[in-house]
Amino acid sequence: MSFSGPKGLLPSRLRRLQRIVDSVWLIPKNCLCQSSRTVCCARLASPMVASSHIKARRKSSKEIYILGLGNVGCFVAHSLRSLPSEPSVTLLFHRQGLIGKWKTSGETIDLRTDGVSDIRGGFDVELAVPLSEEENNAASSSSINHPSINHLIVAVKAQNTVAALRSIQHRLTAQSTILFLQNGMGVVDEVDQRLFPSQTGRPHHVIGINSHGLNSTEPFVITHAGNGSINIGALSTGKQDTSSDYLQQTMLQARPLNAVLHSPDEILQLQWEKFVANLVVNPLTAVLDCPNGRLTQPDMANTIRILTTEISAVIQALPEMSASTKAHFLPDRLRALVITIAAKTAKNFSSMLQDVRAGKDTEIAYITGYLLRRAEELGLRCEENENLMRGVLLRQQHVEKSKHP
């Protein structure tokens, strides 16, 4: 996807934003992993080397794969393994270096709530290496040692989604279900455009919206800082496959997730409500370098008023949004929504602020960038949101320079 960007952004900002959108994980192609429960997707795709690699457990058609092992991915993986039935879960790593960290963790995920640790194991692990076009074509035409993925949860950052999915694209079919559990908007459309342009072979899509407070200071150790829920549902009323039913029902059974199933109209509304909160809370806290509660202070009221007024104008003009749904996105309601969420998560630090502090790329292209793109399509301007996006990019640049002078 090329991000055309709103008018007014400096050329350097546009180049920076394009790098964020088109970022690709650079993974070594030679897998050196030695774990008996570790499989390299690239090797699985090649019959020439499959026989030389250590065999993994035979996969069940109900195997649940998780791509992205940050806070949300680890939380979901841990919660699924806490079920009495202990469903089979395979973790897909995008960097070979994570294998060493996984071994250091004891090949377990530690979820800490109120200071109490709950450690779960029994996961399978695969190293998901991005394939070249030639390798992907070869993998797609071969059925040796690379079983189809029927149930996939994607919890990587929005800007990394296409590159991450490309590594396992040859294992996804029209019978597969992908649950997108991440911030931002426009990711599903980009995935379909770049990876699954034909509707015939396109996997089923389910949206997940997380409101749990999660943070981490070391790999595979997650702190559950605040109870929330995971709302899930398909964005269309098209036919659902049994793989969709199984994945959704398994999520609903995992009590720590507090998952709730919604209709397409309901999940669309919830998705935009979460998106509005992300549009305001994430970039503001990233620029101000503050916890979410700072936004509830009186001196922030006017800034939030302008931002939400611009956001509301775009939502009211969206052709895909019904009149009854648009009624939930009037300016006053959006301001109240933002303040309520900031107050409930007052001590939390937004994921965007955490990324900026760590010198990582943020999801700004799929948050404010998406809003500005839709506004441009509709002939609208969102000057305050545009300025805020510029501020995030400048702060990213400043942090990067300080880390790499």
mmCIF file of C-alpha atoms in Angstrom:
data_model
loop_
_atom_site.group_PDB
_atom_site.id
_atom_site.type_symbol
_atom_site.label_atom_id
_atom_site.label_comp_id
_atom_site.label_asym_id
_atom_site.label_seq_id
_atom_site.Cartn_x
_atom_site.Cartn_y
_atom_site.Cartn_z
ATOM 1 C CA MET A 1 0.000 0.000 0.000
ATOM 2 C CA SER A 2 1.273 3.461 -0.798
ATOM 3 C CA PHE A 3 0.154 6.086 1.646
ATOM 4 C CA SER A 4 -0.576 9.248 -0.299
ATOM 5 C CA GLY A 5 -0.931 11.208 2.908
ATOM 6 C CA PRO A 6 -2.768 14.452 3.619
ATOM 7 C CA LYS A 7 -1.601 17.697 2.145
ATOM 8 C CA GLY A 8 0.631 19.717 4.409
ATOM 9 C CA LEU A 9 2.843 16.929 5.702
ATOM 10 C CA LEU A 10 6.501 17.600 4.971
ATOM 11 C CA PRO A 11 8.120 15.303 2.374
ATOM 12 C CA SER A 12 10.397 13.835 5.050
ATOM 13 C CA ARG A 13 7.350 12.935 7.126
ATOM 14 C CA LEU A 14 5.782 11.227 4.125
ATOM 15 C CA ARG A 15 8.907 9.206 3.483
ATOM 16 C CA ARG A 16 9.005 8.259 7.149
ATOM 17 C CA LEU A 17 5.341 7.230 7.085
ATOM 18 C CA GLN A 18 5.832 5.172 3.939
ATOM 19 C CA ARG A 19 8.629 3.259 5.651
ATOM 20 C CA ILE A 20 6.277 2.529 8.548
ATOM 21 C CA VAL A 21 3.528 1.218 6.265
ATOM 22 C CA ASP A 22 5.812 -0.840 4.040
ATOM 23 C CA SER A 23 8.126 -2.115 6.767
ATOM 24 C CA VAL A 24 9.194 -5.743 6.316
ATOM 25 C CA TRP A 25 10.660 -8.010 8.938
ATOM 26 C CA LEU A 26 14.168 -9.023 7.922
ATOM 27 C CA ILE A 27 14.514 -12.620 9.048
ATOM 28 C CA PRO A 28 17.540 -14.879 8.497
ATOM 29 C CA LYS A 29 16.658 -17.587 5.962
ATOM 30 C CA ASN A 30 18.810 -20.255 7.590
ATOM 31 C CA CYS A 31 17.000 -21.615 10.595
ATOM 32 C CA LEU A 32 19.323 -22.735 13.373
ATOM 33 C CA CYS A 33 16.638 -23.554 15.892
ATOM 34 C CA GLN A 34 17.253 -26.813 17.734
ATOM 35 C CA SER A 35 14.127 -27.193 19.832
ATOM 36 C CA SER A 36 12.235 -30.404 19.181
ATOM 37 C CA ARG A 37 9.044 -28.383 19.352
ATOM 38 C CA THR A 38 10.266 -25.691 16.963
ATOM 39 C CA VAL A 39 9.575 -25.776 13.233
ATOM 40 C CA CYS A 40 10.712 -23.273 10.595
ATOM 41 C CA CYS A 41 7.956 -22.358 8.124
ATOM 42 C CA ALA A 42 10.516 -21.725 5.397
ATOM 43 C CA ARG A 43 11.899 -25.250 5.785
ATOM 44 C CA LEU A 44 8.413 -26.685 5.859
ATOM 45 C CA ALA A 45 7.829 -25.018 2.510
ATOM 46 C CA SER A 46 10.787 -26.797 0.950
ATOM 47 C CA PRO A 47 10.641 -30.584 0.431
ATOM 48 C CA MET A 48 14.424 -30.525 -0.105
ATOM 49 C CA VAL A 49 15.128 -29.770 3.528
ATOM 50 C CA ALA A 50 12.004 -30.914 5.355
ATOM 51 C CA SER A 51 13.326 -34.400 5.927
ATOM 52 C CA SER A 52 16.480 -33.075 7.584
ATOM 53 C CA HIS A 53 14.592 -31.027 10.147
ATOM 54 C CA ILE A 54 13.441 -32.347 13.495
ATOM 55 C CA LYS A 55 9.870 -33.584 13.353
ATOM 56 C CA ALA A 56 7.174 -31.731 15.281
ATOM 57 C CA ARG A 57 3.922 -33.012 16.718
ATOM 58 C CA ARG A 58 1.342 -33.840 14.040
ATOM 59 C CA LYS A 59 -1.005 -30.881 13.826
ATOM 60 C CA SER A 60 -4.709 -31.203 14.455
ATOM 61 C CA SER A 61 -7.227 -29.493 12.176
ATOM 62 C CA LYS A 62 -8.282 -27.608 15.334
ATOM 63 C CA GLU A 63 -4.804 -26.254 16.029
ATOM 64 C CA ILE A 64 -4.943 -22.538 16.902
ATOM 65 C CA TYR A 65 -2.001 -20.487 15.637
ATOM 66 C CA ILE A 66 -1.043 -17.119 17.113
ATOM 67 C CA LEU A 67 1.020 -14.684 15.048
ATOM 68 C CA GLY A 68 2.482 -11.887 17.173
ATOM 69 C CA LEU A 69 3.698 -12.558 20.695
ATOM 70 C CA GLY A 70 3.474 -9.157 22.268
ATOM 71 C CA ASN A 71 1.257 -8.400 25.247
ATOM 72 C CA VAL A 72 -2.039 -9.258 23.552
ATOM 73 C CA GLY A 73 -0.783 -12.367 21.743
ATOM 74 C CA CYS A 74 0.764 -13.803 24.908
ATOM 75 C CA PHE A 75 -2.354 -13.006 26.935
ATOM 76 C CA VAL A 76 -4.602 -14.822 24.454
ATOM 77 C CA ALA A 77 -2.227 -17.795 24.184
ATOM 78 C CA HIS A 78 -2.042 -18.120 27.975
ATOM 79 C CA SER A 79 -5.819 -17.826 28.321
ATOM 80 C CA LEU A 80 -6.518 -20.500 25.702
ATOM 81 C CA ARG A 81 -4.147 -22.953 27.402
ATOM 82 C CA SER A 82 -5.943 -22.324 30.703
ATOM 83 C CA LEU A 83 -9.072 -24.028 29.362
ATOM 84 C CA PRO A 84 -9.755 -27.484 30.871
ATOM 85 C CA SER A 85 -9.621 -28.960 27.356
ATOM 86 C CA GLU A 86 -6.184 -27.350 26.803
ATOM 87 C CA PRO A 87 -6.603 -26.710 23.060
ATOM 88 C CA SER A 88 -3.462 -27.102 20.940
ATOM 89 C CA VAL A 89 -1.796 -23.709 20.433
ATOM 90 C CA THR A 90 1.159 -22.965 18.146
ATOM 91 C CA LEU A 91 3.092 -19.729 18.570
ATOM 92 C CA LEU A 92 4.469 -18.232 15.339
ATOM 93 C CA PHE A 93 7.710 -16.295 15.921
ATOM 94 C CA HIS A 94 8.781 -13.697 13.393
ATOM 95 C CA ARG A 95 12.435 -13.461 14.499
ATOM 96 C CA GLN A 96 14.911 -16.255 15.059
ATOM 97 C CA GLY A 97 16.249 -14.394 18.095
ATOM 98 C CA LEU A 98 12.952 -14.997 19.867
ATOM 99 C CA ILE A 99 13.719 -18.710 20.007
ATOM 100 C CA GLY A 100 16.549 -18.057 22.474
ATOM 101 C CA LYS A 101 14.310 -15.833 24.598
ATOM 102 C CA TRP A 102 11.625 -18.523 24.505
ATOM 103 C CA LYS A 103 14.090 -21.088 25.829
ATOM 104 C CA THR A 104 15.188 -18.654 28.550
ATOM 105 C CA SER A 105 11.570 -18.280 29.635
ATOM 106 C CA GLY A 106 11.380 -22.050 30.151
ATOM 107 C CA GLU A 107 9.135 -22.270 27.069
ATOM 108 C CA THR A 108 6.248 -20.893 29.117
ATOM 109 C CA ILE A 109 4.124 -17.754 29.358
ATOM 110 C CA ASP A 110 3.820 -16.114 32.778
ATOM 111 C CA LEU A 111 0.666 -14.042 33.363
ATOM 112 C CA ARG A 112 0.824 -11.912 36.504
ATOM 113 C CA THR A 113 -2.318 -10.509 38.093
ATOM 114 C CA ASP A 114 -2.149 -8.542 41.347
ATOM 115 C CA GLY A 115 1.354 -9.878 41.897
ATOM 116 C CA VAL A 116 0.347 -13.529 41.478
ATOM 117 C CA SER A 117 2.029 -15.546 38.699
ATOM 118 C CA ASP A 118 0.175 -18.107 36.589
ATOM 119 C CA ILE A 119 2.603 -19.993 34.345
ATOM 120 C CA ARG A 120 1.375 -22.007 31.355
ATOM 121 C CA GLY A 121 3.287 -24.218 28.940
ATOM 122 C CA GLY A 122 2.631 -26.941 26.392
ATOM 123 C CA PHE A 123 2.892 -24.639 23.365
ATOM 124 C CA ASP A 124 4.301 -25.588 20.001
ATOM 125 C CA VAL A 125 6.531 -23.038 18.273
ATOM 126 C CA GLU A 126 7.230 -22.298 14.628
ATOM 127 C CA LEU A 127 9.563 -19.729 13.103
ATOM 128 C CA ALA A 128 7.482 -17.883 10.498
ATOM 129 C CA VAL A 129 9.983 -16.618 7.926
ATOM 130 C CA PRO A 130 8.836 -14.304 5.109
ATOM 131 C CA LEU A 131 9.085 -16.086 1.751
ATOM 132 C CA SER A 132 10.105 -14.686 -1.615
ATOM 133 C CA GLU A 133 7.526 -14.805 -4.413
ATOM 134 C CA GLU A 134 9.286 -17.845 -5.899
ATOM 135 C CA GLU A 135 9.368 -19.644 -2.542
ATOM 136 C CA ASN A 136 5.715 -18.807 -1.892
ATOM 137 C CA ASN A 137 4.682 -20.218 -5.275
ATOM 138 C CA ALA A 138 6.665 -23.390 -4.607
ATOM 139 C CA ALA A 139 5.133 -23.720 -1.156
ATOM 140 C CA SER A 140 1.617 -23.228 -2.508
ATOM 141 C CA SER A 141 2.066 -26.015 -5.046
ATOM 142 C CA SER A 142 3.497 -28.480 -2.527
ATOM 143 C CA SER A 143 1.574 -30.348 0.155
ATOM 144 C CA ILE A 144 4.620 -31.773 1.942
ATOM 145 C CA ASN A 145 5.066 -30.938 5.602
ATOM 146 C CA HIS A 146 3.284 -27.605 5.686
ATOM 147 C CA PRO A 147 -0.227 -28.228 7.012
ATOM 148 C CA SER A 148 -2.953 -25.710 6.349
ATOM 149 C CA ILE A 149 -3.729 -23.221 9.095
ATOM 150 C CA ASN A 150 -7.449 -23.293 9.809
ATOM 151 C CA HIS A 151 -7.524 -21.034 12.862
ATOM 152 C CA LEU A 152 -5.220 -17.999 13.067
ATOM 153 C CA ILE A 153 -5.102 -15.103 15.535
ATOM 154 C CA VAL A 154 -3.116 -12.095 14.288
ATOM 155 C CA ALA A 155 -1.815 -9.888 17.094
ATOM 156 C CA VAL A 156 1.131 -8.174 15.401
ATOM 157 C CA LYS A 157 1.324 -4.401 15.025
ATOM 158 C CA ALA A 158 -0.845 -3.123 12.178
ATOM 159 C CA GLN A 159 2.136 -1.929 10.126
ATOM 160 C CA ASN A 160 3.694 -5.426 10.225
ATOM 161 C CA THR A 161 0.605 -7.427 9.323
ATOM 162 C CA VAL A 162 1.101 -7.928 5.588
ATOM 163 C CA ALA A 163 4.763 -8.900 5.948
ATOM 164 C CA ALA A 164 3.927 -11.267 8.793
ATOM 165 C CA LEU A 165 1.061 -12.969 6.965
ATOM 166 C CA ARG A 166 3.113 -13.331 3.795
ATOM 167 C CA SER A 167 5.295 -15.859 5.626
ATOM 168 C CA ILE A 168 2.331 -18.226 6.040
ATOM 169 C CA GLN A 169 0.152 -17.117 3.141
ATOM 170 C CA HIS A 170 0.651 -20.473 1.379
ATOM 171 C CA ARG A 171 -0.927 -22.231 4.369
ATOM 172 C CA LEU A 172 -4.130 -20.163 4.445
ATOM 173 C CA THR A 173 -7.150 -21.239 2.410
ATOM 174 C CA ALA A 174 -10.773 -20.304 1.856
ATOM 175 C CA GLN A 175 -11.580 -22.598 4.799
ATOM 176 C CA SER A 176 -9.263 -20.685 7.160
ATOM 177 C CA THR A 177 -10.365 -18.075 9.666
ATOM 178 C CA ILE A 178 -8.201 -15.087 10.607
ATOM 179 C CA LEU A 179 -9.032 -13.190 13.785
ATOM 180 C CA PHE A 180 -7.463 -9.720 13.598
ATOM 181 C CA LEU A 181 -6.750 -8.587 17.150
ATOM 182 C CA GLN A 182 -4.922 -5.266 16.812
ATOM 183 C CA ASN A 183 -5.268 -1.496 16.839
ATOM 184 C CA GLY A 184 -5.935 0.646 13.805
ATOM 185 C CA MET A 185 -8.180 0.503 10.756
ATOM 186 C CA GLY A 186 -7.666 -0.459 7.141
ATOM 187 C CA VAL A 187 -5.543 -3.530 7.886
ATOM 188 C CA VAL A 188 -8.065 -6.091 6.639
ATOM 189 C CA ASP A 189 -8.571 -4.219 3.367
ATOM 190 C CA GLU A 190 -4.807 -4.045 2.836
ATOM 191 C CA VAL A 191 -4.394 -7.768 3.558
ATOM 192 C CA ASP A 192 -7.090 -8.648 1.023
ATOM 193 C CA GLN A 193 -5.678 -6.297 -1.598
ATOM 194 C CA ARG A 194 -2.069 -7.439 -1.302
ATOM 195 C CA LEU A 195 -2.349 -11.098 -0.278
ATOM 196 C CA PHE A 196 -5.844 -12.370 -1.108
ATOM 197 C CA PRO A 197 -7.151 -10.351 -4.076
ATOM 198 C CA SER A 198 -9.440 -13.194 -5.190
ATOM 199 C CA GLN A 199 -12.562 -13.609 -3.086
ATOM 200 C CA THR A 200 -12.659 -17.281 -4.030
ATOM 201 C CA GLY A 201 -9.570 -18.224 -2.023
ATOM 202 C CA ARG A 202 -9.877 -15.570 0.664
ATOM 203 C CA PRO A 203 -9.961 -16.702 4.330
ATOM 204 C CA HIS A 204 -12.829 -15.731 6.594
ATOM 205 C CA HIS A 205 -12.196 -12.572 8.600
ATOM 206 C CA VAL A 206 -13.178 -11.907 12.215
ATOM 207 C CA ILE A 207 -12.441 -8.683 14.101
ATOM 208 C CA GLY A 208 -11.311 -8.636 17.727
ATOM 209 C CA ILE A 209 -11.293 -5.559 19.973
ATOM 210 C CA ASN A 210 -9.287 -5.768 23.183
ATOM 211 C CA SER A 211 -9.834 -3.532 26.210
ATOM 212 C CA HIS A 212 -7.724 -5.431 28.773
ATOM 213 C CA GLY A 213 -4.878 -3.459 30.331
ATOM 214 C CA LEU A 214 -1.669 -5.344 29.572
ATOM 215 C CA ASN A 215 2.017 -4.502 29.872
ATOM 216 C CA SER A 216 5.337 -6.279 29.986
ATOM 217 C CA THR A 217 8.929 -5.643 31.015
ATOM 218 C CA GLU A 218 10.411 -8.892 29.681
ATOM 219 C CA PRO A 219 9.547 -11.428 26.962
ATOM 220 C CA PHE A 220 6.720 -13.855 27.733
ATOM 221 C CA VAL A 221 5.979 -12.268 31.129
ATOM 222 C CA ILE A 222 2.742 -10.279 30.983
ATOM 223 C CA THR A 223 1.124 -8.149 33.675
ATOM 224 C CA HIS A 224 -2.665 -7.995 33.589
ATOM 225 C CA ALA A 225 -3.032 -4.405 34.786
ATOM 226 C CA GLY A 226 -6.742 -3.958 34.192
ATOM 227 C CA ASN A 227 -9.730 -6.180 33.486
ATOM 228 C CA GLY A 228 -11.504 -5.640 30.188
ATOM 229 C CA SER A 229 -13.040 -7.704 27.433
ATOM 230 C CA ILE A 230 -12.390 -8.926 23.920
ATOM 231 C CA ASN A 231 -15.289 -8.208 21.587
ATOM 232 C CA ILE A 232 -15.329 -10.388 18.481
ATOM 233 C CA GLY A 233 -17.449 -10.596 15.356
ATOM 234 C CA ALA A 234 -17.440 -10.733 11.570
ATOM 235 C CA LEU A 235 -17.735 -7.463 9.651
ATOM 236 C CA SER A 236 -20.029 -8.996 7.032
ATOM 237 C CA THR A 237 -23.082 -11.220 7.072
ATOM 238 C CA GLY A 238 -21.543 -13.602 4.511
ATOM 239 C CA LYS A 239 -21.473 -17.337 5.127
ATOM 240 C CA GLN A 240 -19.429 -18.454 8.114
ATOM 241 C CA ASP A 241 -17.250 -21.547 8.019
ATOM 242 C CA THR A 242 -17.025 -24.117 10.781
ATOM 243 C CA SER A 243 -13.476 -22.858 11.373
ATOM 244 C CA SER A 244 -14.938 -19.445 12.276
ATOM 245 C CA ASP A 245 -17.392 -21.057 14.676
ATOM 246 C CA TYR A 246 -14.691 -23.149 16.374
ATOM 247 C CA LEU A 247 -12.267 -20.245 16.862
ATOM 248 C CA GLN A 248 -14.932 -17.890 18.155
ATOM 249 C CA GLN A 249 -16.449 -20.483 20.499
ATOM 250 C CA THR A 250 -13.020 -21.365 21.905
ATOM 251 C CA MET A 251 -12.349 -17.674 22.578
ATOM 252 C CA LEU A 252 -15.726 -17.382 24.322
ATOM 253 C CA GLN A 253 -14.914 -20.341 26.586
ATOM 254 C CA ALA A 254 -11.609 -18.866 27.811
ATOM 255 C CA ARG A 255 -12.817 -16.999 30.901
ATOM 256 C CA PRO A 256 -9.796 -14.684 31.366
ATOM 257 C CA LEU A 257 -10.475 -13.173 27.931
ATOM 258 C CA ASN A 258 -14.049 -12.207 28.848
ATOM 259 C CA ALA A 259 -14.863 -12.528 25.144
ATOM 260 C CA VAL A 260 -18.231 -11.393 23.780
ATOM 261 C CA LEU A 261 -19.641 -12.282 20.344
ATOM 262 C CA HIS A 262 -21.342 -9.517 18.321
ATOM 263 C CA SER A 263 -23.294 -9.038 15.103
ATOM 264 C CA PRO A 264 -21.659 -7.231 12.140
ATOM 265 C CA ASP A 265 -23.395 -3.921 12.955
ATOM 266 C CA GLU A 266 -22.436 -4.177 16.615
ATOM 267 C CA ILE A 267 -18.794 -5.015 15.948
ATOM 268 C CA LEU A 268 -18.518 -2.147 13.453
ATOM 269 C CA GLN A 269 -19.768 0.300 16.082
ATOM 270 C CA LEU A 270 -17.457 -1.119 18.745
ATOM 271 C CA GLN A 271 -14.531 -1.057 16.320
ATOM 272 C CA TRP A 272 -15.039 2.633 15.613
ATOM 273 C CA GLU A 273 -15.517 3.464 19.296
ATOM 274 C CA LYS A 274 -12.165 1.828 20.077
ATOM 275 C CA PHE A 275 -10.692 3.587 17.059
ATOM 276 C CA VAL A 276 -11.883 6.996 18.283
ATOM 277 C CA ALA A 277 -10.242 6.396 21.647
ATOM 278 C CA ASN A 278 -7.017 5.358 19.895
ATOM 279 C CA LEU A 279 -7.174 8.434 17.658
ATOM 280 C CA VAL A 280 -7.109 10.750 20.664
ATOM 281 C CA VAL A 281 -5.457 8.921 23.558
ATOM 282 C CA ASN A 282 -2.574 7.232 21.740
ATOM 283 C CA PRO A 283 -1.080 10.159 19.795
ATOM 284 C CA LEU A 284 -1.706 12.739 22.516
ATOM 285 C CA THR A 285 -0.004 10.691 25.207
ATOM 286 C CA ALA A 286 2.823 9.841 22.790
ATOM 287 C CA VAL A 287 3.491 13.527 22.101
ATOM 288 C CA LEU A 288 3.072 14.644 25.721
ATOM 289 C CA ASP A 289 4.931 11.597 27.118
ATOM 290 C CA CYS A 290 2.319 11.095 29.820
ATOM 291 C CA PRO A 291 -0.045 8.474 31.252
ATOM 292 C CA ASN A 292 -3.607 8.369 29.958
ATOM 293 C CA GLY A 293 -4.998 10.147 33.024
ATOM 294 C CA ARG A 294 -3.253 13.384 32.019
ATOM 295 C CA LEU A 295 -5.899 13.837 29.314
ATOM 296 C CA THR A 296 -8.639 14.292 31.914
ATOM 297 C CA GLN A 297 -7.091 17.553 33.142
ATOM 298 C CA PRO A 298 -9.001 20.794 32.340
ATOM 299 C CA ASP A 299 -6.219 22.202 30.136
ATOM 300 C CA MET A 300 -6.717 19.319 27.684
ATOM 301 C CA ALA A 301 -10.451 19.931 27.169
ATOM 302 C CA ASN A 302 -10.196 22.265 24.183
ATOM 303 C CA THR A 303 -7.699 20.079 22.328
ATOM 304 C CA ILE A 304 -9.897 17.027 22.808
ATOM 305 C CA ARG A 305 -12.957 19.026 21.707
ATOM 306 C CA ILE A 306 -11.320 20.014 18.406
ATOM 307 C CA LEU A 307 -9.974 16.520 17.720
ATOM 308 C CA THR A 308 -13.303 14.787 18.369
ATOM 309 C CA THR A 309 -15.253 17.361 16.347
ATOM 310 C CA GLU A 310 -13.054 16.618 13.326
ATOM 311 C CA ILE A 311 -13.346 12.879 13.882
ATOM 312 C CA SER A 312 -17.128 13.062 14.195
ATOM 313 C CA ALA A 313 -17.412 14.960 10.898
ATOM 314 C CA VAL A 314 -15.571 12.172 9.074
ATOM 315 C CA ILE A 315 -17.663 9.413 10.650
ATOM 316 C CA GLN A 316 -20.920 11.198 9.817
ATOM 317 C CA ALA A 317 -19.881 11.241 6.155
ATOM 318 C CA LEU A 318 -18.863 7.566 5.891
ATOM 319 C CA PRO A 319 -20.989 5.763 3.267
ATOM 320 C CA GLU A 320 -20.632 2.350 4.969
ATOM 321 C CA MET A 321 -22.045 3.613 8.260
ATOM 322 C CA SER A 322 -25.824 3.417 8.858
ATOM 323 C CA ALA A 323 -27.718 6.427 10.173
ATOM 324 C CA SER A 324 -28.504 4.637 13.449
ATOM 325 C CA THR A 325 -24.815 3.838 13.986
ATOM 326 C CA LYS A 326 -23.730 7.384 13.113
ATOM 327 C CA ALA A 327 -25.958 8.653 15.916
ATOM 328 C CA HIS A 328 -23.490 7.118 18.384
ATOM 329 C CA PHE A 329 -20.656 9.271 17.048
ATOM 330 C CA LEU A 330 -21.802 12.840 17.607
ATOM 331 C CA PRO A 331 -19.090 15.202 18.947
ATOM 332 C CA ASP A 332 -20.350 15.416 22.535
ATOM 333 C CA ARG A 333 -20.582 11.648 22.841
ATOM 334 C CA LEU A 334 -17.081 11.174 21.446
ATOM 335 C CA ARG A 335 -15.631 13.660 23.938
ATOM 336 C CA ALA A 336 -17.339 11.812 26.788
ATOM 337 C CA LEU A 337 -16.090 8.487 25.418
ATOM 338 C CA VAL A 338 -12.469 9.666 25.307
ATOM 339 C CA ILE A 339 -12.553 11.178 28.787
ATOM 340 C CA THR A 340 -14.201 8.067 30.260
ATOM 341 C CA ILE A 341 -11.567 5.763 28.772
ATOM 342 C CA ALA A 342 -8.718 8.062 29.826
ATOM 343 C CA ALA A 343 -10.087 8.106 33.376
ATOM 344 C CA LYS A 344 -10.551 4.330 33.545
ATOM 345 C CA THR A 345 -7.002 3.764 32.322
ATOM 346 C CA ALA A 346 -5.502 6.768 34.104
ATOM 347 C CA LYS A 347 -2.337 4.997 35.268
ATOM 348 C CA ASN A 348 -1.749 3.161 31.992
ATOM 349 C CA PHE A 349 0.693 4.190 29.286
ATOM 350 C CA SER A 350 -0.679 3.872 25.757
ATOM 351 C CA SER A 351 0.872 1.346 23.389
ATOM 352 C CA MET A 352 1.933 4.180 21.096
ATOM 353 C CA LEU A 353 3.807 5.935 23.896
ATOM 354 C CA GLN A 354 5.478 2.651 24.833
ATOM 355 C CA ASP A 355 6.579 2.198 21.211
ATOM 356 C CA VAL A 356 7.915 5.748 20.961
ATOM 357 C CA ARG A 357 9.897 5.389 24.174
ATOM 358 C CA ALA A 358 11.342 2.099 22.932
ATOM 359 C CA GLY A 359 12.346 3.629 19.606
ATOM 360 C CA LYS A 360 9.934 1.390 17.685
ATOM 361 C CA ASP A 361 7.685 2.248 14.767
ATOM 362 C CA THR A 362 4.159 3.134 15.858
ATOM 363 C CA GLU A 363 0.771 2.323 14.381
ATOM 364 C CA ILE A 364 0.144 5.993 13.534
ATOM 365 C CA ALA A 365 -0.298 5.190 9.800
ATOM 366 C CA TYR A 366 -3.225 2.900 10.635
ATOM 367 C CA ILE A 367 -4.716 5.210 13.230
ATOM 368 C CA THR A 368 -4.502 8.924 12.388
ATOM 369 C CA GLY A 369 -3.213 8.090 8.899
ATOM 370 C CA TYR A 370 -6.364 6.097 8.170
ATOM 371 C CA LEU A 371 -8.602 8.913 9.432
ATOM 372 C CA LEU A 372 -6.818 11.470 7.236
ATOM 373 C CA ARG A 373 -7.047 9.212 4.198
ATOM 374 C CA ARG A 374 -10.797 8.730 4.655
ATOM 375 C CA ALA A 375 -11.233 12.459 5.258
ATOM 376 C CA GLU A 376 -9.409 13.246 2.014
ATOM 377 C CA GLU A 377 -11.655 10.811 0.124
ATOM 378 C CA LEU A 378 -14.683 12.633 1.519
ATOM 379 C CA GLY A 379 -13.318 16.119 0.790
ATOM 380 C CA LEU A 380 -12.815 16.950 4.464
ATOM 381 C CA ARG A 381 -9.857 18.352 6.391
ATOM 382 C CA CYS A 382 -8.760 17.334 9.882
ATOM 383 C CA GLU A 383 -6.083 19.927 10.581
ATOM 384 C CA GLU A 384 -5.729 19.299 14.317
ATOM 385 C CA ASN A 385 -5.445 15.545 13.820
ATOM 386 C CA GLU A 386 -2.947 16.147 11.009
ATOM 387 C CA ASN A 387 -0.836 18.343 13.298
ATOM 388 C CA LEU A 388 -0.999 15.694 16.006
ATOM 389 C CA MET A 389 0.220 13.040 13.578
ATOM 390 C CA ARG A 390 3.094 15.281 12.591
ATOM 391 C CA GLY A 391 3.951 15.639 16.276
ATOM 392 C CA VAL A 392 4.097 11.867 16.764
ATOM 393 C CA LEU A 393 6.404 11.426 13.765
ATOM 394 C CA LEU A 394 8.680 14.236 14.984
ATOM 395 C CA ARG A 395 8.852 12.694 18.442
ATOM 396 C CA GLN A 396 9.679 9.288 16.939
ATOM 397 C CA GLN A 397 12.473 10.905 14.959
ATOM 398 C CA HIS A 398 13.806 12.684 18.054
ATOM 399 C CA VAL A 399 13.862 9.491 20.125
ATOM 400 C CA GLU A 400 15.574 7.566 17.333
ATOM 401 C CA LYS A 401 18.274 10.237 17.038
ATOM 402 C CA SER A 402 18.871 10.190 20.777
ATOM 403 C CA LYS A 403 19.260 6.397 20.719
ATOM 404 C CA HIS A 404 21.455 6.460 17.610
ATOM 405 C CA PRO A 405 23.280 9.823 17.658
#
